[in-house]
């Protein structure tokens, strides 16, 4: 019988447990999200998709019935792609929120003062990297 090993929470206190803390935070996130955060690769971030509008397919359309067959098909195809893109965007946003919560809740009070809520997790990781070497 295989048992799932749950990682014991790690509180980042400084350089002494930095690597252990990184492993702990990484275990809480999807690998692609964690790799992007660790590397600082913000090109990983998805832009919020734009919902297709009827007027994109026919400037005079106010309801779907105003579209001809070709326009209606293109509109439905665009809506389908939009829904897929929105799902991926929402999933990524949830992962980034989870990352913020995991980081903030696992940093000691001394280091927590460097984490400002108006900054993203990429900035937080950069700040923490610098802070642990000074503290």
Protein backbone atom coordinates (compact mmCIF):
# COMPACT_ATOMS: atom_id res chain seq x y z
CA UNK A 1 0.00 0.00 0.00
CA UNK A 2 1.39 3.39 -1.01
CA UNK A 3 0.97 6.30 1.34
CA UNK A 4 1.05 9.92 0.32
CA UNK A 5 3.66 11.83 2.22
CA UNK A 6 2.46 15.26 3.31
CA UNK A 7 5.21 17.86 3.56
CA UNK A 8 5.58 19.43 6.97
CA UNK A 9 5.07 23.21 6.76
CA UNK A 10 8.31 25.16 6.50
CA UNK A 11 8.60 28.73 7.73
CA UNK A 12 11.31 30.66 5.91
CA UNK A 13 13.61 32.18 8.50
CA UNK A 14 16.63 32.95 6.36
CA UNK A 15 19.39 31.46 4.28
CA UNK A 16 19.60 28.40 6.58
CA UNK A 17 16.31 26.96 5.35
CA UNK A 18 15.95 28.72 1.96
CA UNK A 19 16.37 25.57 -0.15
CA UNK A 20 14.05 23.54 2.06
CA UNK A 21 11.48 26.36 1.87
CA UNK A 22 11.74 26.52 -1.94
CA UNK A 23 11.05 22.79 -2.09
CA UNK A 24 8.07 23.20 0.25
CA UNK A 25 6.51 26.05 -1.79
CA UNK A 26 7.17 24.18 -5.04
CA UNK A 27 5.32 21.15 -3.70
CA UNK A 28 2.17 23.24 -3.29
CA UNK A 29 1.98 24.39 -6.92
CA UNK A 30 1.78 22.95 -10.39
CA UNK A 31 5.26 22.42 -11.77
CA UNK A 32 4.88 24.83 -14.71
CA UNK A 33 3.69 27.61 -12.42
CA UNK A 34 6.47 27.05 -9.91
CA UNK A 35 9.17 26.87 -12.60
CA UNK A 36 7.96 30.17 -14.07
CA UNK A 37 7.91 31.86 -10.65
CA UNK A 38 11.36 30.52 -9.70
CA UNK A 39 12.91 31.57 -13.00
CA UNK A 40 11.17 34.95 -13.02
CA UNK A 41 9.75 34.14 -16.47
CA UNK A 42 6.77 36.46 -16.72
CA UNK A 43 6.23 35.50 -20.37
CA UNK A 44 4.52 32.46 -18.83
CA UNK A 45 1.64 34.71 -17.74
CA UNK A 46 -1.48 34.48 -19.85
CA UNK A 47 -3.31 37.66 -20.81
CA UNK A 48 -6.99 37.76 -19.92
CA UNK A 49 -8.80 36.76 -23.12
CA UNK A 50 -11.15 39.20 -24.80
CA UNK A 51 -14.71 37.98 -25.20
CA UNK A 52 -15.77 38.03 -28.86
CA UNK A 53 -18.60 40.42 -29.63
CA UNK A 54 -21.23 40.16 -32.34
CA UNK A 55 -20.03 43.44 -33.85
CA UNK A 56 -16.62 41.82 -34.43
CA UNK A 57 -18.33 39.68 -37.07
CA UNK A 58 -21.01 42.06 -38.30
CA UNK A 59 -20.94 45.74 -37.25
CA UNK A 60 -24.74 45.93 -37.63
CA UNK A 61 -25.49 42.82 -35.53
CA UNK A 62 -27.21 43.28 -32.19
CA UNK A 63 -28.31 39.65 -31.76
CA UNK A 64 -26.87 36.41 -33.08
CA UNK A 65 -29.76 36.06 -35.54
CA UNK A 66 -28.38 39.13 -37.38
CA UNK A 67 -25.32 37.12 -38.45
CA UNK A 68 -25.23 35.23 -41.73
CA UNK A 69 -24.21 31.55 -41.71
CA UNK A 70 -20.50 32.22 -42.19
CA UNK A 71 -20.46 34.96 -39.55
CA UNK A 72 -22.42 32.81 -37.10
CA UNK A 73 -20.01 29.90 -37.56
CA UNK A 74 -17.01 32.19 -37.04
CA UNK A 75 -18.65 33.75 -33.96
CA UNK A 76 -19.37 30.34 -32.40
CA UNK A 77 -15.82 29.21 -33.14
CA UNK A 78 -14.43 32.38 -31.53
CA UNK A 79 -16.66 31.85 -28.47
CA UNK A 80 -15.41 28.28 -28.15
CA UNK A 81 -11.78 29.45 -28.26
CA UNK A 82 -12.59 32.22 -25.80
CA UNK A 83 -14.07 29.74 -23.31
CA UNK A 84 -10.97 27.51 -23.55
CA UNK A 85 -8.63 30.48 -23.16
CA UNK A 86 -10.65 31.84 -20.23
CA UNK A 87 -10.52 28.46 -18.51
CA UNK A 88 -6.72 28.35 -18.86
CA UNK A 89 -6.43 31.96 -17.67
CA UNK A 90 -8.65 31.31 -14.63
CA UNK A 91 -6.66 28.19 -13.75
CA UNK A 92 -3.41 30.14 -13.91
CA UNK A 93 -4.84 32.96 -11.79
CA UNK A 94 -5.90 30.43 -9.14
CA UNK A 95 -2.36 29.01 -9.12
CA UNK A 96 -0.86 32.48 -8.69
CA UNK A 97 -3.26 33.22 -5.82
CA UNK A 98 -2.31 29.89 -4.27
CA UNK A 99 1.37 30.82 -4.66
CA UNK A 100 0.83 34.17 -2.92
CA UNK A 101 -0.99 32.49 -0.05
CA UNK A 102 1.64 29.76 0.30
CA UNK A 103 4.52 32.23 0.27
CA UNK A 104 2.93 34.75 2.62
CA UNK A 105 1.85 32.14 5.14
CA UNK A 106 5.27 30.48 5.24
CA UNK A 107 7.57 33.45 5.77
CA UNK A 108 8.52 34.53 9.29
CA UNK A 109 7.48 37.97 10.57
CA UNK A 110 10.93 39.45 10.05
CA UNK A 111 10.97 38.60 6.34
CA UNK A 112 7.24 39.19 5.88
CA UNK A 113 7.78 42.93 6.14
CA UNK A 114 9.37 42.81 2.66
CA UNK A 115 6.20 41.43 1.07
CA UNK A 116 3.88 44.20 -0.09
CA UNK A 117 0.43 43.15 -1.28
CA UNK A 118 0.54 45.37 -4.35
CA UNK A 119 3.50 43.37 -5.72
CA UNK A 120 3.24 40.06 -7.57
CA UNK A 121 4.85 36.74 -6.65
CA UNK A 122 7.69 37.37 -9.09
CA UNK A 123 8.63 40.51 -7.16
CA UNK A 124 8.17 38.72 -3.85
CA UNK A 125 10.65 36.00 -4.83
CA UNK A 126 13.18 38.59 -5.97
CA UNK A 127 12.78 40.56 -2.73
CA UNK A 128 13.01 37.44 -0.55
CA UNK A 129 16.14 36.28 -2.39
CA UNK A 130 17.80 39.57 -1.52
CA UNK A 131 16.38 39.77 2.00
CA UNK A 132 17.61 36.37 3.15
CA UNK A 133 21.17 37.22 2.21
CA UNK A 134 21.02 40.43 4.27
CA UNK A 135 19.11 39.15 7.30
